[in-house]
mmCIF file of C-alpha atoms in Angstrom:
data_model
loop_
_atom_site.group_PDB
_atom_site.id
_atom_site.type_symbol
_atom_site.label_atom_id
_atom_site.label_comp_id
_atom_site.label_asym_id
_atom_site.label_seq_id
_atom_site.Cartn_x
_atom_site.Cartn_y
_atom_site.Cartn_z
ATOM 1 C CA MET A 28 0.000 0.000 0.000
ATOM 2 C CA ALA A 29 1.209 3.392 -0.865
ATOM 3 C CA LYS A 30 1.319 6.094 1.691
ATOM 4 C CA GLY A 31 -1.293 8.876 1.394
ATOM 5 C CA ARG A 32 -3.397 6.964 -1.008
ATOM 6 C CA ASN A 33 -6.684 8.669 -1.898
ATOM 7 C CA THR A 34 -9.692 6.529 -0.915
ATOM 8 C CA GLY A 35 -12.071 8.382 -3.202
ATOM 9 C CA THR A 36 -14.070 10.342 -0.594
ATOM 10 C CA PRO A 37 -12.894 13.865 -0.009
ATOM 11 C CA GLU A 38 -12.871 15.019 3.598
ATOM 12 C CA LYS A 39 -15.045 18.004 4.356
ATOM 13 C CA SER A 40 -13.396 20.993 5.892
ATOM 14 C CA ASP A 41 -14.683 22.467 9.156
ATOM 15 C CA SER A 42 -15.714 25.677 7.396
ATOM 16 C CA SER A 43 -17.750 23.748 4.835
ATOM 17 C CA LEU A 44 -19.587 21.891 7.609
ATOM 18 C CA PHE A 45 -20.221 25.145 9.452
ATOM 19 C CA SER A 46 -21.594 26.735 6.270
ATOM 20 C CA GLN A 47 -24.012 23.860 5.772
ATOM 21 C CA GLN A 48 -25.207 23.980 9.375
ATOM 22 C CA LEU A 49 -25.623 27.742 9.182
ATOM 23 C CA ALA A 50 -27.660 27.425 5.987
ATOM 24 C CA ILE A 51 -29.907 24.814 7.636
ATOM 25 C CA ALA A 52 -30.402 27.023 10.708
ATOM 26 C CA VAL A 53 -31.256 30.078 8.570
ATOM 27 C CA ALA A 54 -33.722 28.016 6.534
ATOM 28 C CA ALA A 55 -35.359 26.668 9.715
ATOM 29 C CA VAL A 56 -35.725 30.145 11.228
ATOM 30 C CA THR A 57 -37.141 31.483 7.963
ATOM 31 C CA LEU A 58 -39.673 28.641 7.749
ATOM 32 C CA LEU A 59 -40.625 29.149 11.387
ATOM 33 C CA GLY A 60 -41.131 32.876 10.719
ATOM 34 C CA PHE A 61 -43.383 32.166 7.756
ATOM 35 C CA GLY A 62 -45.242 29.551 9.815
ATOM 36 C CA VAL A 63 -45.866 32.009 12.649
ATOM 37 C CA ALA A 64 -46.950 34.746 10.202
ATOM 38 C CA PHE A 65 -49.320 32.303 8.488
ATOM 39 C CA PHE A 66 -50.736 31.142 11.831
ATOM 40 C CA ASN A 67 -51.193 34.744 12.976
ATOM 41 C CA GLY A 68 -52.951 35.736 9.757
ATOM 42 C CA VAL A 69 -55.220 32.729 9.393
ATOM 43 C CA PHE A 70 -56.234 32.326 13.029
ATOM 44 C CA GLY A 71 -56.066 35.953 14.141
ATOM 45 C CA LEU A 72 -53.569 35.095 16.848
ATOM 46 C CA SER A 73 -50.603 37.117 17.970
ATOM 47 C CA LEU A 74 -47.838 34.580 18.459
ATOM 48 C CA PHE A 75 -44.537 36.178 19.416
ATOM 49 C CA GLN A 76 -45.964 39.664 18.953
ATOM 50 C CA ASN A 77 -46.833 42.707 20.978
ATOM 51 C CA PRO A 78 -50.059 43.899 19.335
ATOM 52 C CA THR A 79 -50.541 46.731 21.836
ATOM 53 C CA GLU A 80 -50.768 49.492 19.242
ATOM 54 C CA GLN A 81 -53.249 47.575 17.089
ATOM 55 C CA TYR A 82 -55.404 46.622 20.094
ATOM 56 C CA ARG A 83 -55.325 50.132 21.531
ATOM 57 C CA LYS A 84 -56.538 51.624 18.238
ATOM 58 C CA GLN A 85 -59.393 49.119 17.912
ATOM 59 C CA TYR A 86 -60.262 49.501 21.587
ATOM 60 C CA ASP A 87 -60.438 53.293 21.365
ATOM 61 C CA GLN A 88 -62.791 53.068 18.389
ATOM 62 C CA LEU A 89 -65.044 50.285 19.620
ATOM 63 C CA VAL A 90 -64.975 49.745 23.389
ATOM 64 C CA ALA A 91 -63.966 53.128 24.814
ATOM 65 C CA PRO A 92 -67.244 54.829 23.792
ATOM 66 C CA LEU A 93 -69.218 52.108 25.591
ATOM 67 C CA VAL A 94 -67.106 52.458 28.731
ATOM 68 C CA GLN A 95 -67.371 56.242 28.641
ATOM 69 C CA GLY A 96 -71.124 55.957 28.183
ATOM 70 C CA SER A 97 -71.358 53.667 31.182
ATOM 71 C CA TYR A 98 -69.584 56.225 33.359
ATOM 72 C CA GLU A 99 -71.991 58.903 32.110
ATOM 73 C CA LEU A 100 -75.012 56.713 32.802
ATOM 74 C CA ASN A 101 -73.715 55.986 36.319
ATOM 75 C CA GLU A 102 -73.760 59.741 36.954
ATOM 76 C CA ALA A 103 -77.241 60.335 35.524
ATOM 77 C CA ALA A 104 -79.710 61.537 38.141
ATOM 78 C CA SER A 105 -82.521 59.250 36.957
ATOM 79 C CA TYR A 106 -80.258 56.204 37.191
ATOM 80 C CA LYS A 107 -79.047 57.150 40.664
ATOM 81 C CA ALA A 108 -82.628 57.768 41.807
ATOM 82 C CA ARG A 109 -83.760 54.400 40.506
ATOM 83 C CA LEU A 110 -80.915 52.616 42.298
ATOM 84 C CA GLU A 111 -81.551 54.576 45.476
ATOM 85 C CA ALA A 112 -85.216 53.550 45.400
ATOM 86 C CA ALA A 113 -84.115 49.910 45.055
ATOM 87 C CA LYS A 114 -81.548 49.928 47.867
ATOM 88 C CA ASP A 115 -83.756 47.715 50.060
ATOM 89 C CA LYS A 116 -84.313 45.188 47.294
ATOM 90 C CA THR A 117 -82.304 42.018 46.751
ATOM 91 C CA PRO A 118 -78.974 42.156 44.900
ATOM 92 C CA GLU A 119 -80.625 40.253 42.051
ATOM 93 C CA ASP A 120 -83.366 42.886 41.785
ATOM 94 C CA ARG A 121 -80.778 45.680 41.742
ATOM 95 C CA ALA A 122 -78.759 43.791 39.120
ATOM 96 C CA MET A 123 -81.893 43.552 36.961
ATOM 97 C CA ILE A 124 -82.419 47.314 37.286
ATOM 98 C CA VAL A 125 -78.825 47.958 36.245
ATOM 99 C CA ALA A 126 -79.157 45.551 33.304
ATOM 100 C CA GLU A 127 -82.395 47.209 32.216
ATOM 101 C CA GLU A 128 -80.912 50.718 32.448
ATOM 102 C CA PHE A 129 -77.845 49.771 30.425
ATOM 103 C CA ASP A 130 -79.942 47.869 27.903
ATOM 104 C CA ASN A 131 -82.091 51.002 27.464
ATOM 105 C CA TYR A 132 -78.937 53.088 27.108
ATOM 106 C CA LEU A 133 -77.658 50.786 24.346
ATOM 107 C CA SER A 134 -81.000 51.016 22.539
ATOM 108 C CA GLU A 135 -81.243 54.816 22.839
ATOM 109 C CA LYS A 136 -77.691 55.324 21.569
ATOM 110 C CA ASN A 137 -78.067 52.637 18.889
ATOM 111 C CA LEU A 138 -75.085 50.728 20.323
ATOM 112 C CA LYS A 139 -76.513 47.219 20.769
ATOM 113 C CA GLY A 140 -74.613 45.989 17.731
ATOM 114 C CA SER A 141 -71.295 47.054 19.183
ATOM 115 C CA ILE A 142 -71.490 44.825 22.281
ATOM 116 C CA GLU A 143 -70.526 41.572 20.554
ATOM 117 C CA PRO A 144 -67.459 42.899 18.694
ATOM 118 C CA SER A 145 -66.437 44.809 21.838
ATOM 119 C CA VAL A 146 -66.597 41.667 23.961
ATOM 120 C CA ARG A 147 -64.639 39.733 21.356
ATOM 121 C CA LEU A 148 -61.942 42.431 21.213
ATOM 122 C CA VAL A 149 -61.593 42.677 24.996
ATOM 123 C CA GLU A 150 -61.376 38.884 25.191
ATOM 124 C CA ARG A 151 -58.613 38.878 22.535
ATOM 125 C CA ILE A 152 -56.704 41.430 24.621
ATOM 126 C CA ILE A 153 -57.148 39.310 27.762
ATOM 127 C CA SER A 154 -56.224 36.079 25.966
ATOM 128 C CA CYS A 155 -53.139 37.693 24.501
ATOM 129 C CA GLN A 156 -52.008 38.857 27.924
ATOM 130 C CA GLN A 157 -52.590 35.405 29.418
ATOM 131 C CA SER A 158 -50.686 33.680 26.608
ATOM 132 C CA LEU A 159 -47.024 32.730 26.792
ATOM 133 C CA PHE A 160 -46.501 33.986 23.252
ATOM 134 C CA CYS A 161 -48.158 37.392 23.333
ATOM 135 C CA ARG A 162 -48.076 40.482 25.540
ATOM 136 C CA VAL A 163 -49.995 43.736 25.695
ATOM 137 C CA SER A 164 -47.490 46.191 27.103
ATOM 138 C CA ASP A 165 -50.092 48.559 28.579
ATOM 139 C CA TYR A 166 -52.466 45.858 29.855
ATOM 140 C CA GLU A 167 -52.841 47.458 33.288
ATOM 141 C CA SER A 168 -54.238 50.591 31.632
ATOM 142 C CA PHE A 169 -57.238 48.491 30.578
ATOM 143 C CA ARG A 170 -57.897 47.293 34.146
ATOM 144 C CA LYS A 171 -60.589 49.747 35.298
ATOM 145 C CA ASP A 172 -62.248 49.703 31.883
ATOM 146 C CA ILE A 173 -62.466 45.898 31.821
ATOM 147 C CA ILE A 174 -64.132 45.942 35.221
ATOM 148 C CA GLN A 175 -66.453 48.808 34.230
ATOM 149 C CA PHE A 176 -67.340 47.211 30.895
ATOM 150 C CA TRP A 177 -68.271 43.855 32.430
ATOM 151 C CA TYR A 178 -70.267 45.159 35.363
ATOM 152 C CA SER A 179 -72.089 47.715 33.214
ATOM 153 C CA TYR A 180 -73.018 45.514 30.278
ATOM 154 C CA ARG A 181 -73.110 42.053 31.837
ATOM 155 C CA GLY A 182 -76.899 41.937 31.547
ATOM 156 C CA SER A 183 -76.706 42.373 27.774
ATOM 157 C CA ILE A 184 -73.746 39.991 27.504
ATOM 158 C CA LEU A 185 -75.482 37.298 29.538
ATOM 159 C CA LYS A 186 -78.608 37.693 27.385
ATOM 160 C CA MET A 187 -76.474 37.183 24.287
ATOM 161 C CA ARG A 188 -74.871 34.132 25.894
ATOM 162 C CA GLY A 189 -78.312 32.647 26.406
ATOM 163 C CA ASN A 190 -79.748 33.654 23.022
ATOM 164 C CA GLY A 191 -77.826 31.596 20.540
ATOM 165 C CA LYS A 192 -74.322 32.944 21.004
ATOM 166 C CA ALA A 193 -71.698 30.517 22.197
ATOM 167 C CA LEU A 194 -72.448 29.223 25.679
ATOM 168 C CA ASP A 195 -69.181 30.723 26.866
ATOM 169 C CA PHE A 196 -69.694 34.110 25.188
ATOM 170 C CA GLY A 197 -68.091 36.735 27.407
ATOM 171 C CA SER A 198 -66.838 34.198 29.943
ATOM 172 C CA ILE A 199 -63.178 35.219 29.553
ATOM 173 C CA LEU A 200 -64.194 38.839 30.126
ATOM 174 C CA GLU A 201 -66.364 37.863 33.079
ATOM 175 C CA SER A 202 -63.686 35.859 34.877
ATOM 176 C CA GLU A 203 -60.975 38.479 34.292
ATOM 177 C CA ALA A 204 -63.210 41.375 35.397
ATOM 178 C CA ARG A 205 -64.206 39.484 38.532
ATOM 179 C CA ARG A 206 -60.561 38.602 39.288
ATOM 180 C CA MET A 207 -59.484 42.211 38.834
ATOM 181 C CA TYR A 208 -62.394 43.523 40.890
ATOM 182 C CA TRP A 209 -61.651 41.230 43.829
ATOM 183 C CA GLU A 210 -57.931 42.025 43.635
ATOM 184 C CA ASP A 211 -58.701 45.741 43.713
ATOM 185 C CA LEU A 212 -61.147 45.266 46.573
ATOM 186 C CA ALA A 213 -58.501 43.331 48.547
ATOM 187 C CA LYS A 214 -56.097 46.254 48.015
ATOM 188 C CA GLY A 215 -58.722 48.654 49.335
ATOM 189 C CA ASP A 216 -59.726 50.106 45.951
ATOM 190 C CA PRO A 217 -63.479 49.481 45.531
ATOM 191 C CA SER A 218 -63.874 51.701 42.446
#
């Protein structure tokens, strides 16, 4: 046998191997990026994103007017008088009065159609915040509004839940608003 005889298979250099591994890694990251973008687009999810700006814009257009209206209704003299007259009634009776007042408010302002998309948007914001893959950077700024929105419009939301909407319609909003409310109450902030 001769020394240094060529066996027919060239040895790969370390730089060639590194180049191949780098190309595979870049391809995998690119495919993952396209996969995430596809998933986000098709399913309306926000994987590995911070959709704060997008959510804030939609919220300001859709939900904020309802929340502002609920604060205004809470200050209306006729509403306060009706609640005052019902102070000796059961909590269920008072809740029915509140639901009726807010339902009338929605009808008068022609806002009934905005409840469902508002609930869906607020639930997307909550779900994003609760996800491992998504964050809303100013989530705490929604806190009082989430509580106000649920407790003001829960009568209408519960009616929708019982009238052909999904059986869990508004349930994410309900549980988060209740959690926030009880947390605030425990901290001494009953507002």
